[in-house]
Coordinates of C-alpha atoms in Angstrom, one line a residue:
M1 CA 10.0 -87.2 104.5
N2 CA 8.7 -85.1 107.4
A3 CA 5.1 -83.8 107.8
N4 CA 6.0 -80.2 106.7
T5 CA 7.6 -81.4 103.5
W6 CA 4.7 -83.6 102.7
G7 CA 2.3 -80.8 103.5
M8 CA 4.1 -78.4 101.2
R9 CA 4.1 -80.9 98.3
L10 CA 0.4 -81.4 98.8
E11 CA -0.1 -77.6 98.9
N12 CA 1.8 -77.2 95.6
L13 CA -0.2 -80.0 94.0
A14 CA -3.5 -78.4 95.3
F15 CA -2.5 -75.0 93.8
G16 CA -1.6 -76.6 90.5
L17 CA -5.0 -78.4 90.4
L18 CA -6.7 -75.1 91.3
M19 CA -4.9 -73.5 88.3
G20 CA -6.1 -76.3 86.1
L21 CA -9.7 -75.7 87.3
A22 CA -9.3 -71.9 86.6
L23 CA -8.3 -72.8 83.1
L24 CA -10.9 -75.5 82.3
F25 CA -14.0 -74.4 84.2
P26 CA -15.7 -73.0 80.9
F27 CA -15.6 -76.5 79.3
E28 CA -18.2 -78.6 81.1
F29 CA -19.5 -81.5 79.1
V30 CA -23.2 -81.4 79.8
K31 CA -24.4 -83.9 77.2
A32 CA -22.4 -86.9 78.4
P33 CA -22.0 -86.8 82.2
W34 CA -20.6 -89.7 84.1
R35 CA -23.4 -91.7 85.8
P36 CA -22.1 -93.9 88.6
F37 CA -25.7 -94.4 89.6
P38 CA -28.9 -94.0 87.5
W39 CA -30.0 -91.0 89.6
V40 CA -26.5 -89.3 89.7
A41 CA -24.9 -87.4 86.9
I42 CA -21.4 -86.0 87.3
T43 CA -19.6 -83.8 84.8
N44 CA -15.9 -83.4 84.2
V45 CA -15.8 -80.1 86.0
E46 CA -17.5 -81.6 89.1
V47 CA -14.9 -84.3 89.2
L48 CA -12.1 -81.7 89.0
V49 CA -13.7 -79.6 91.7
A50 CA -13.9 -82.7 94.0
V51 CA -10.2 -83.5 93.3
V52 CA -9.1 -80.0 94.1
L53 CA -11.0 -79.9 97.4
V54 CA -9.8 -83.3 98.5
V55 CA -6.1 -82.5 97.8
W56 CA -6.4 -79.0 99.4
G57 CA -8.1 -80.5 102.5
S58 CA -5.3 -83.1 102.7
A59 CA -2.7 -80.4 102.4
A60 CA -4.4 -78.4 105.2
L61 CA -4.4 -81.5 107.5
A62 CA -0.8 -82.2 106.7
R63 CA 0.2 -78.6 107.5
R64 CA -2.2 -78.5 110.4
Q65 CA -3.1 -74.9 109.5
V66 CA -5.4 -73.1 107.0
A67 CA -5.8 -69.4 106.5
F68 CA -9.3 -68.2 107.4
P69 CA -10.8 -64.8 106.6
R70 CA -12.5 -63.2 109.6
P71 CA -15.3 -62.0 109.9
L72 CA -16.2 -63.0 106.3
G73 CA -15.7 -66.7 106.9
W74 CA -18.3 -66.7 109.7
C75 CA -20.8 -64.7 107.5
V76 CA -20.3 -67.2 104.7
G77 CA -20.7 -70.2 107.0
L78 CA -23.9 -68.7 108.5
W79 CA -25.3 -68.1 105.0
L80 CA -24.6 -71.8 104.0
L81 CA -26.3 -73.0 107.2
V82 CA -29.4 -70.9 106.3
V83 CA -29.3 -72.2 102.7
A84 CA -29.1 -75.8 104.0
G85 CA -32.0 -75.1 106.4
S86 CA -34.1 -73.7 103.6
A87 CA -33.4 -76.8 101.5
L88 CA -34.5 -79.1 104.3
A89 CA -37.6 -77.0 105.0
A90 CA -38.5 -76.8 101.3
P91 CA -42.2 -77.5 100.7
A92 CA -41.4 -79.3 97.4
Q93 CA -38.4 -80.4 95.3
R94 CA -36.3 -80.9 98.5
E95 CA -33.8 -83.2 96.8
A96 CA -33.1 -80.7 94.1
A97 CA -32.7 -77.9 96.7
L98 CA -30.2 -80.1 98.7
K99 CA -28.1 -80.8 95.6
F100 CA -28.0 -77.1 94.9
T101 CA -26.8 -76.5 98.5
V102 CA -24.0 -79.0 98.1
R103 CA -22.9 -77.4 94.9
T104 CA -22.9 -73.9 96.5
A105 CA -20.9 -75.2 99.5
Q106 CA -18.3 -76.7 97.1
A107 CA -18.0 -73.4 95.2
V108 CA -17.5 -71.5 98.5
A109 CA -14.9 -74.1 99.5
L110 CA -13.1 -73.3 96.3
G111 CA -13.0 -69.6 97.3
W112 CA -11.6 -70.6 100.7
A113 CA -9.0 -72.7 98.9
A114 CA -8.0 -69.8 96.8
Y115 CA -7.8 -67.6 99.9
D116 CA -5.5 -70.1 101.6
L117 CA -3.3 -71.1 98.7
A118 CA -2.9 -67.7 96.9
H119 CA -0.7 -66.3 99.7
T120 CA 2.0 -64.8 97.6
P121 CA 2.0 -62.2 94.8
S122 CA 3.2 -64.7 92.2
R123 CA 0.5 -67.2 93.0
R124 CA -2.1 -64.6 92.8
R125 CA -0.9 -63.4 89.4
W126 CA -0.7 -67.0 88.2
L127 CA -4.2 -67.8 89.3
V128 CA -5.7 -64.5 87.9
G129 CA -3.7 -65.2 84.7
A130 CA -5.3 -68.7 84.4
L131 CA -8.8 -67.1 84.7
G132 CA -7.8 -64.6 82.0
V133 CA -6.6 -67.4 79.6
A134 CA -9.8 -69.3 80.2
G135 CA -11.7 -66.1 79.2
A136 CA -9.6 -65.8 76.1
L137 CA -10.4 -69.3 75.0
V138 CA -14.1 -68.6 75.5
A139 CA -13.7 -65.4 73.5
L140 CA -11.9 -67.0 70.6
L141 CA -14.5 -69.8 70.4
G142 CA -17.2 -67.1 70.6
L143 CA -15.7 -65.3 67.6
A144 CA -15.7 -68.6 65.6
E145 CA -19.3 -69.2 66.6
A146 CA -20.3 -65.7 65.5
A147 CA -18.4 -66.2 62.2
G148 CA -20.5 -69.3 61.5
W149 CA -17.7 -71.9 61.5
S150 CA -19.7 -75.1 61.3
V151 CA -16.9 -77.4 62.7
V152 CA -16.6 -75.2 65.8
Q153 CA -20.3 -74.8 66.1
A154 CA -20.8 -78.6 66.0
W155 CA -18.0 -79.1 68.6
L156 CA -19.5 -76.5 71.0
L157 CA -22.7 -78.5 71.2
N158 CA -20.9 -80.8 73.6
F159 CA -21.2 -78.1 76.2
K160 CA -24.7 -76.9 75.6
H161 CA -28.0 -78.1 74.3
A162 CA -28.4 -75.5 71.6
P163 CA -27.1 -72.1 70.5
T164 CA -28.7 -69.1 72.1
R165 CA -30.7 -67.0 69.6
I166 CA -32.8 -63.9 69.5
G167 CA -34.9 -64.0 66.4
E168 CA -32.6 -65.4 63.7
V169 CA -29.5 -63.8 65.3
V170 CA -27.1 -66.0 67.2
R171 CA -26.1 -64.7 70.6
V172 CA -22.6 -65.9 71.3
S173 CA -22.4 -68.4 74.1
A174 CA -19.2 -70.2 73.0
S175 CA -18.7 -73.3 75.3
L176 CA -21.2 -72.1 77.9
V177 CA -24.8 -73.3 78.2
Y178 CA -26.4 -69.9 77.5
A179 CA -25.3 -66.5 76.3
T180 CA -26.0 -64.8 79.7
V181 CA -23.7 -67.3 81.4
A182 CA -21.0 -66.5 78.7
S183 CA -21.5 -62.8 79.4
M184 CA -20.9 -63.3 83.1
V185 CA -17.8 -65.3 82.5
L186 CA -16.4 -62.7 80.1
E187 CA -17.2 -59.9 82.6
L188 CA -15.3 -61.6 85.4
T189 CA -12.3 -62.7 83.3
A190 CA -12.1 -59.3 81.5
S191 CA -11.7 -57.6 84.9
A192 CA -9.0 -60.1 85.8
V193 CA -7.1 -59.4 82.5
L194 CA -7.3 -55.7 83.1
G195 CA -5.7 -56.1 86.5
L196 CA -2.8 -58.1 84.9
A197 CA -2.4 -55.4 82.2
L198 CA -2.1 -52.7 84.9
D199 CA 0.3 -54.7 87.1
T200 CA 2.5 -56.4 84.6
R201 CA 5.7 -55.3 82.9
R202 CA 5.5 -53.0 79.9
T203 CA 6.6 -55.7 77.5
W204 CA 3.5 -57.8 78.4
R205 CA 1.1 -55.0 79.0
W206 CA 0.0 -54.5 75.4
G207 CA -0.7 -58.2 75.0
W208 CA -3.0 -58.2 78.1
L209 CA -4.7 -55.0 76.9
G210 CA -5.3 -56.5 73.5
L211 CA -6.8 -59.6 75.2
F212 CA -8.9 -57.2 77.4
L213 CA -10.4 -55.6 74.3
L214 CA -11.1 -59.1 72.7
L215 CA -13.0 -60.1 75.8
L216 CA -15.1 -56.9 75.7
T217 CA -15.8 -57.5 72.0
V218 CA -17.2 -61.0 72.5
Q219 CA -19.0 -59.9 75.7
L220 CA -20.9 -57.5 73.5
L221 CA -21.6 -60.2 70.9
T222 CA -23.5 -62.2 73.6
L223 CA -26.1 -59.4 73.2
T224 CA -26.6 -59.4 77.0
R225 CA -27.7 -55.9 77.9
A226 CA -27.3 -56.4 81.6
G227 CA -23.8 -57.7 81.0
T228 CA -22.8 -54.7 79.0
L229 CA -24.2 -52.4 81.8
A230 CA -22.3 -54.4 84.4
I231 CA -19.0 -54.2 82.6
L232 CA -19.5 -50.5 82.1
A233 CA -20.1 -50.1 85.9
A234 CA -16.9 -52.1 86.5
L235 CA -15.0 -49.8 84.2
A236 CA -16.5 -46.8 85.9
W237 CA -15.3 -48.2 89.2
C238 CA -11.8 -48.6 87.9
W239 CA -11.8 -45.1 86.6
W240 CA -12.9 -43.7 90.0
W241 CA -10.2 -45.5 91.8
G242 CA -7.7 -44.4 89.2
W243 CA -8.7 -40.9 89.8
R244 CA -8.6 -41.3 93.6
W245 CA -5.1 -42.9 93.4
R246 CA -4.0 -40.4 90.7
W247 CA -3.1 -43.5 88.5
A248 CA -3.3 -42.4 84.9
A249 CA -2.9 -45.9 83.5
A250 CA -6.1 -47.1 85.3
R251 CA -8.1 -44.1 84.2
L252 CA -7.0 -44.4 80.6
A253 CA -7.6 -48.2 80.5
A254 CA -11.1 -47.7 81.9
L255 CA -12.0 -44.9 79.6
G256 CA -10.6 -46.8 76.6
G257 CA -12.7 -49.8 77.5
M258 CA -15.8 -47.7 77.7
A259 CA -15.1 -46.1 74.4
W260 CA -14.4 -49.4 72.8
L261 CA -17.7 -50.9 73.9
V262 CA -19.8 -47.9 72.8
G263 CA -18.0 -47.6 69.4
L264 CA -18.2 -51.3 68.7
F265 CA -21.9 -51.3 69.6
L266 CA -22.6 -48.5 67.2
L267 CA -20.7 -50.3 64.5
L268 CA -22.6 -53.6 65.0
V269 CA -25.9 -51.8 64.8
W270 CA -24.8 -50.1 61.6
V271 CA -23.8 -53.4 60.1
N272 CA -26.9 -55.3 61.3
P273 CA -29.8 -53.0 62.3
I274 CA -31.7 -55.9 63.7
L275 CA -29.3 -55.8 66.7
G276 CA -30.5 -52.3 67.6
L277 CA -34.0 -53.9 68.2
R278 CA -32.5 -55.6 71.2
L279 CA -32.9 -52.2 73.0
K280 CA -36.6 -51.9 72.2
G281 CA -37.9 -54.6 74.5
E282 CA -37.1 -57.0 77.3
S283 CA -37.0 -59.8 74.8
D284 CA -37.7 -60.5 71.2
R285 CA -41.4 -60.8 72.0
V286 CA -41.9 -57.3 70.8
W287 CA -40.4 -58.4 67.4
Y288 CA -43.2 -60.8 66.8
Q289 CA -46.6 -59.2 67.4
A290 CA -49.5 -59.3 64.9
Q291 CA -53.2 -58.8 64.6
Y292 CA -55.5 -60.6 62.2
E293 CA -58.9 -60.0 60.5
A294 CA -60.3 -63.1 58.9
P295 CA -63.7 -64.5 57.9
S296 CA -65.5 -66.2 60.8
E297 CA -66.5 -69.2 58.7
V298 CA -66.0 -70.7 55.3
V299 CA -67.3 -73.7 53.5
A300 CA -65.1 -76.1 51.4
T301 CA -65.2 -79.4 49.7
A302 CA -63.1 -82.2 51.3
G303 CA -59.5 -82.2 50.0
A304 CA -59.9 -78.8 48.2
L305 CA -57.5 -75.9 48.4
V306 CA -59.4 -73.0 49.9
R307 CA -58.3 -69.4 49.2
L308 CA -59.6 -66.5 51.3
P309 CA -58.4 -62.9 52.2
V310 CA -56.9 -62.4 55.6
R311 CA -55.9 -58.9 56.7
V312 CA -52.7 -58.8 58.9
W313 CA -51.3 -55.9 60.9
N314 CA -47.6 -55.7 61.9
K315 CA -47.8 -54.8 65.6
G316 CA -44.1 -55.5 66.3
V317 CA -41.0 -53.4 66.0
R318 CA -39.3 -55.0 63.0
S319 CA -40.2 -55.4 59.3
W320 CA -41.5 -58.6 57.8
H321 CA -39.6 -59.7 54.7
P322 CA -41.4 -62.2 52.4
S323 CA -38.2 -63.9 51.0
G324 CA -34.9 -65.2 52.2
A325 CA -33.8 -68.0 54.6
Y326 CA -35.8 -66.5 57.4
A327 CA -38.8 -65.3 55.5
F328 CA -42.1 -64.3 57.1
A329 CA -45.4 -65.8 56.0
L330 CA -48.9 -66.4 57.1
S331 CA -49.8 -69.9 58.2
Y332 CA -52.2 -71.7 60.4
H333 CA -52.8 -74.5 62.9
M334 CA -55.9 -76.7 62.3
Q335 CA -57.9 -78.7 64.9
R336 CA -61.1 -80.7 64.9
E337 CA -64.1 -79.3 66.7
D338 CA -63.3 -81.5 69.7
G339 CA -59.8 -80.0 70.0
T340 CA -57.7 -82.8 68.5
M341 CA -54.9 -81.6 66.2
V342 CA -55.1 -82.1 62.5
T343 CA -52.0 -80.2 61.5
Y344 CA -49.9 -77.8 63.5
D345 CA -47.8 -76.7 60.5
G346 CA -50.2 -75.4 57.9
L347 CA -49.6 -74.3 54.3
R348 CA -47.6 -71.0 53.9
S349 CA -49.3 -68.0 52.3
P350 CA -46.6 -65.5 51.2
L351 CA -46.7 -61.8 51.9
P352 CA -47.2 -59.6 48.8
R353 CA -44.5 -57.2 49.9
V354 CA -42.3 -56.1 52.8
V355 CA -44.5 -55.1 55.8
L356 CA -43.1 -52.3 58.0
P357 CA -44.0 -51.9 61.7
G358 CA -47.5 -50.5 62.0
E359 CA -48.5 -51.4 58.4
Q360 CA -51.2 -53.8 57.3
V361 CA -51.5 -56.0 54.3
V362 CA -54.1 -58.4 52.8
V363 CA -52.8 -61.9 52.2
Q364 CA -54.5 -64.3 49.9
A365 CA -54.4 -67.1 52.4
Q366 CA -54.6 -70.8 51.3
V367 CA -55.9 -73.6 53.5
L368 CA -55.9 -77.3 52.6
A369 CA -59.2 -78.8 53.6
P370 CA -59.1 -82.2 55.3
S371 CA -60.3 -85.2 53.4
E372 CA -63.0 -85.9 56.0
A373 CA -66.2 -83.9 56.4
G374 CA -66.6 -82.0 59.6
R375 CA -66.1 -78.7 61.3
Y376 CA -62.5 -77.6 61.9
R377 CA -60.9 -74.7 63.6
V378 CA -58.3 -72.8 61.6
E379 CA -56.0 -70.7 63.9
W380 CA -54.1 -68.0 61.9
D381 CA -50.5 -67.5 63.0
M382 CA -47.6 -65.7 61.4
V383 CA -44.3 -67.6 61.2
Q384 CA -40.7 -66.7 60.6
E385 CA -39.2 -69.7 58.9
A386 CA -36.7 -71.7 60.9
V387 CA -37.1 -69.3 63.8
T388 CA -40.5 -69.1 65.5
W389 CA -44.3 -68.9 65.3
F390 CA -45.6 -65.6 66.5
S391 CA -47.9 -67.3 69.0
W392 CA -44.7 -68.7 70.7
K393 CA -43.9 -65.1 71.6
G394 CA -47.3 -64.3 73.0
A395 CA -48.9 -62.8 69.9
P396 CA -52.7 -63.5 69.8
T397 CA -54.1 -65.7 67.0
A398 CA -57.4 -65.4 65.1
T399 CA -59.9 -68.2 64.2
T400 CA -61.8 -69.1 61.1
W401 CA -64.2 -72.1 61.3
L402 CA -63.9 -74.4 58.2
L403 CA -67.0 -76.4 57.4
V404 CA -65.9 -79.3 55.2
E405 CA -68.5 -81.1 53.1
G406 CA -68.4 -84.3 51.2
S407 CA -65.3 -86.5 51.0
A408 CA -62.1 -86.5 49.0
P409 CA -62.0 -88.8 45.9
A410 CA -60.3 -92.1 46.5
G411 CA -56.6 -92.1 45.8
D412 CA -56.5 -88.3 45.7
T413 CA -53.5 -87.3 47.8
A414 CA -53.0 -83.7 48.9
P415 CA -49.5 -82.2 49.1
V416 CA -48.0 -82.3 52.5
P417 CA -45.9 -79.2 53.6
T418 CA -42.4 -79.7 54.7
L419 CA -41.9 -79.2 58.5
P420 CA -39.4 -76.4 59.2
A421 CA -37.2 -76.3 62.2
S422 CA -39.7 -74.2 64.1
A423 CA -42.5 -76.8 64.1
P424 CA -43.2 -78.6 67.4
P425 CA -44.7 -82.1 67.8
T426 CA -48.2 -82.3 66.5
D427 CA -49.6 -83.1 70.0
V428 CA -48.6 -79.6 71.2
R429 CA -51.0 -76.8 70.4
L430 CA -49.0 -73.7 71.3
V431 CA -45.8 -73.0 73.1
V432 CA -46.2 -70.9 76.3
P433 CA -44.2 -67.7 75.8
A434 CA -41.5 -66.8 78.4
P435 CA -42.8 -64.4 81.0
G436 CA -41.4 -60.9 81.4
R437 CA -39.4 -59.7 84.4
L438 CA -42.4 -58.0 86.1
T439 CA -44.4 -61.2 85.9
L440 CA -41.5 -63.2 87.3
W441 CA -41.1 -60.8 90.2
R442 CA -44.8 -60.9 91.0
V443 CA -44.6 -64.7 91.1
A444 CA -41.6 -64.4 93.4
W445 CA -43.5 -62.1 95.7
R446 CA -46.3 -64.8 95.9
M447 CA -43.7 -67.3 97.0
V448 CA -42.4 -64.9 99.7
Q449 CA -45.9 -64.4 100.9
A450 CA -46.5 -68.2 101.1
H451 CA -43.1 -69.0 102.7
P452 CA -41.7 -65.7 104.2
W453 CA -39.0 -67.0 106.5
L454 CA -37.0 -69.7 104.6
G455 CA -38.6 -69.5 101.2
V456 CA -39.4 -72.3 98.8
G457 CA -35.9 -73.8 98.8
P458 CA -32.6 -72.8 97.1
D459 CA -32.9 -72.9 93.3
N460 CA -36.5 -74.0 93.6
F461 CA -38.0 -70.8 92.0
R462 CA -37.7 -72.4 88.6
L463 CA -39.0 -75.8 89.7
V464 CA -42.2 -74.6 91.5
Y465 CA -42.9 -71.6 89.4
G466 CA -46.1 -73.0 87.8
A467 CA -47.8 -73.6 91.2
Y468 CA -47.5 -69.8 92.0
A469 CA -48.1 -68.5 88.5
G470 CA -51.2 -70.6 87.9
V471 CA -49.9 -72.4 84.8
E472 CA -49.7 -76.1 84.0
W473 CA -46.7 -76.0 81.8
W474 CA -43.5 -73.8 82.1
D475 CA -39.8 -73.8 81.4
V476 CA -38.0 -75.3 84.3
G477 CA -34.9 -73.4 83.2
I478 CA -36.6 -70.1 84.0
H479 CA -35.2 -67.8 86.7
A480 CA -36.5 -64.6 88.5
N481 CA -34.1 -62.5 86.4
N482 CA -32.8 -60.9 89.6
L483 CA -30.2 -62.4 91.9
Y484 CA -31.6 -60.8 95.0
I485 CA -35.3 -61.4 94.3
E486 CA -34.6 -65.0 93.6
W487 CA -32.6 -65.5 96.8
L488 CA -35.5 -63.8 98.6
A489 CA -38.1 -66.2 97.0
D490 CA -35.8 -69.3 97.5
T491 CA -34.5 -68.7 101.0
G492 CA -36.9 -66.2 102.5
V493 CA -36.3 -63.1 104.5
V494 CA -33.8 -64.8 106.8
G495 CA -31.8 -66.1 103.8
V496 CA -31.7 -62.8 101.9
V497 CA -30.7 -60.8 105.1
V498 CA -27.8 -63.2 105.8
F499 CA -26.9 -63.2 102.1
L500 CA -26.7 -59.4 102.0
S501 CA -24.7 -59.4 105.2
M502 CA -22.2 -61.8 103.5
V503 CA -22.0 -59.4 100.5
A504 CA -21.4 -56.5 102.9
A505 CA -18.6 -58.5 104.6
I506 CA -16.9 -59.2 101.2
G507 CA -17.2 -55.5 100.4
W508 CA -15.7 -54.5 103.8
H509 CA -12.7 -56.7 103.3
V510 CA -12.1 -55.4 99.8
W511 CA -12.8 -51.7 100.7
R512 CA -10.2 -51.8 103.5
G513 CA -7.6 -53.1 101.0
L514 CA -8.5 -50.4 98.4
M515 CA -8.2 -47.7 101.0
T516 CA -4.7 -48.9 102.2
T517 CA -3.3 -50.6 99.1
A518 CA 0.3 -50.6 98.2
A519 CA 1.5 -49.9 94.7
R520 CA 2.8 -53.5 94.0
E521 CA -0.5 -55.3 93.5
R522 CA -3.0 -52.6 93.3
G523 CA -4.0 -53.5 89.7
V524 CA -5.0 -57.1 90.7
L525 CA -6.9 -55.7 93.8
L526 CA -8.7 -53.1 91.6
A527 CA -9.6 -55.7 89.0
G528 CA -10.9 -58.2 91.6
S529 CA -13.1 -55.5 93.1
A530 CA -14.3 -54.5 89.7
A531 CA -15.2 -58.1 88.9
L532 CA -17.3 -58.1 92.1
V533 CA -19.0 -54.9 91.1
A534 CA -19.8 -56.4 87.7
W535 CA -21.3 -59.5 89.3
H536 CA -23.5 -57.6 91.7
V537 CA -24.7 -55.1 89.1
H538 CA -25.5 -57.8 86.7
G539 CA -27.3 -59.6 89.5
G540 CA -29.9 -56.9 89.5
F541 CA -31.1 -58.2 86.1
D542 CA -30.2 -61.9 86.0
A543 CA -29.6 -64.9 88.3
F544 CA -26.7 -67.3 87.7
H545 CA -25.9 -69.1 91.0
E546 CA -27.0 -72.4 89.4
F547 CA -24.0 -72.8 87.0
W548 CA -20.5 -74.0 87.7
P549 CA -19.0 -71.7 85.0
T550 CA -20.2 -68.6 86.9
L551 CA -19.7 -69.9 90.5
I552 CA -16.1 -71.0 90.0
P553 CA -14.6 -67.7 88.7
F554 CA -16.7 -65.7 91.1
W555 CA -15.6 -67.5 94.3
L556 CA -12.0 -67.8 93.1
L557 CA -11.9 -64.0 92.6
V558 CA -13.5 -63.5 96.0
G559 CA -10.8 -65.7 97.6
I560 CA -7.9 -64.0 95.7
T561 CA -9.2 -60.4 96.2
V562 CA -10.0 -60.8 99.9
R563 CA -6.7 -62.5 100.6
L564 CA -4.8 -59.7 98.8
A565 CA -6.8 -57.0 100.7
D566 CA -6.2 -58.7 104.0
D567 CA -2.4 -59.1 103.3
V568 CA -2.2 -55.4 102.4
C569 CA -3.9 -54.4 105.6
A570 CA -1.7 -56.7 107.6
Q571 CA 1.4 -55.3 106.0
V572 CA 0.3 -51.7 106.7
G573 CA -0.4 -52.6 110.3
Q574 CA 3.1 -54.2 110.7
D575 CA 4.7 -51.1 109.1
A576 CA 2.8 -48.8 111.5
H577 CA 3.8 -51.0 114.5
R578 CA 7.5 -50.7 113.5
I579 CA 7.3 -46.9 113.4

């Protein structure tokens, strides 16, 4: 067997593995990674990524050639060098920053592999089709999750730590770690499916269009507002090019997708009005706001059940219902005078009626006095059962001091309330609410001021957030909620300038192809460019470079789309030369 034959077989194997990765990337087992060493955790997707890159690299060596996109390739390489330099210069969490850099480099290499291997129209369609099928699997699992199928919901916990919720409403995340990640995956794969629908034969077209509408439906069920805005921007992009090319099918598909999204959203709000509250605030913090008026001090006998009036105002945007699986009630947290916790999960005091936004109600609150004499702090807090305490959402509490006299009779046992799913360990006083976007952006600016040139290190915003926000505890899964601001904080001015130059280089390649595209593959080229539009529009509101399920389809689509655009331009140049 000669070198060329061996190289072609390796190339075919590499392309087949790349197809497998395009199908399986949404199914990363995060709860049971492989640990070859105690400090290393490797998932199934990471193993497949490594195998693809090794086989592709071997094929390139055997062929002694590899396609390289110029000038984009140099821009991407420079960006990776800057990211690596930022990681090495990170003032803290250097190991985490280097791990993120390696992951980013692997994702970019996948894009290069797609550029090299997807060199024929059939290969491009197969690879885009694999991404579309992966999106369809995510969508079908998302529908089962939204329908409450317990078997599917239990199986999906292999891929995430918990379902994503806003209030008591499940935001569909399917097999992805979070609903926003699922939204990004569905945006990218929906664009891919639309391209196939526009380019395929008429017998298959309606099937792809039906799948496209399914992906749009489930994307809306993720309740990701930025995702919906991004897919609308992508559809508007498709409509504009359909108008420019005088391509009625593209215009109709784009308009139909927009109408489907708007109509479905109105239907969902009509069926469940709580979903409409998603538009009234950045998060569900505005759902859970209250104000209290309670006695400053009361006296009680040890072990007695104390009743006292507490006036509560509904300062949020939703009504409080006193009954049902997710009922609202008044409760409390109790501490000793020295700050040690007695009970976090106090007795529930039911509301006398439904309390609408802006209304107030007097609750006959009940407090179980401790069995030991002393002075105790009762901190009033509204709760929605099995969902959240209002204080977790940043709502202020109110305090009543309880003066306990005497001691409880021997053998007198008081009833102990059952802990709902919303109760934390008793050594935790309150949960720090998630900060809003403006707060996150201000903290990012402090990072830039402290480390202007190379930032705090790639993906380190979430890890060093507390040092710049002035807080002791914070969620290490937090992001700046803006792709560009996070890159600025993480890699500094140098990093973000090179990053934007890379984005411009991708846009330049694709724009040339769109301006000179031939009719044969213009649907795939249009869809690939629309996916990039969705990614960068969504990036203005979220950050998602940390996750394999977003990195893989993005860089695969970059590789496919740029290769198609370059091939179109090369063909036009050859035709012009012949003339």
